Phi, psi and omega in degrees: 000132183286163188292324183259135177300131182095348180268123185290137175275332185300323180297339182284356177299336178277357178257308184243009176278181187286341186228153170234161179274117184274313177226149186213139168216187187296329186255339190216135173246122180262124185267152174225155180295139177269109184292345179259012186297137175288339184288358174292333185235353184204155171271162180206166176223135181259126184237128174255109182207146004292178179306149184085343179288134177056233179272357180292150181264154180268192002283162177294134180298150182281332183223165176295324178303314180294322179299311182295321179299315178294323180297317179296317180300316181293322180290326178296328178297327183256007180050046184281140176294340182286355180298329179295325178294317180295316181296324181296334181276001183291321181218162171282165180304332179280355179088005180271142177282151178304136180260102185299328181293315180294316182289330176296322178295320178298316181297319180292321178296319178300317181297317183290318186275328187252312188281321182299317177300323177296318180298320179296328179273359183055049180245137180289132176287346182265342177202101188290357178279350189217183182265160178304133180088352182251014185299328184295343178296340182262358184287146171288325174215151182266116177292154180294149175290119193282330190302312181297321181291315183292340179260007172293134179299322182294320180290317179296325178296318178295324181278347181074033180234160177212081184203141175294126182262131172233150186297318180226129174267100190293333178294322176294319177302315180294318184292324185256004177300337180293346180258005186296336180270007182288118182278109181260007184298329180293334179291331183299316179299322179297319179292319178296322178299331179278359177090008179280141177269133182238145180241118179249126180225148178217145175287137183299327182255013182275121180270334182294311175236077192279158183295322181300316179294319180296316179297326181296308183286330179291326181288347182256005181295129178224116176232229175296337173215166179278106183283000000 
């Protein structure tokens, strides 16, 4: 599942999936091995949720509870190991449901205190070395532009879908922005207690999900043991 609500994960297959498009024309896409593929060391599943995101069908769920419930139902159909991750997100350890009003306030405060100063300096929150929109200048390789590929009739036929694909469904982003301040770090300890292996990664120059913040919450994880 991609980091921002409404942002499709499926399109990222051209970034961390096994293949990249080497040559392309209107009728044929020639694939080449992706030397940076995550599938060299792990299996993965790409999930587009909430509803309306990517190739997923709507309507968009009204709450996070409904989203997770639908996610669990779909995973149960496929007996997916990822179902434990979905179930862990149903409630906080105290048993309280996410409070969208409270988390919305956190998200707005974050935007005012952290994001606005970056915007004033014309600095990218995703790569502080550069300006907004210029992040690709720092890439080791340029991933293929996903929109054209995902909307190819031949690719959609192989995937068994028939829907216009867009990278971000902004209405979903607006609807679920109220949950952006929801602290899910406590869920990680629960997953580790169940024996699941988790991979946490952050860009070294990424301010949005920065390494300092990740190291801070990871160092405080407490479950059956201090992780």
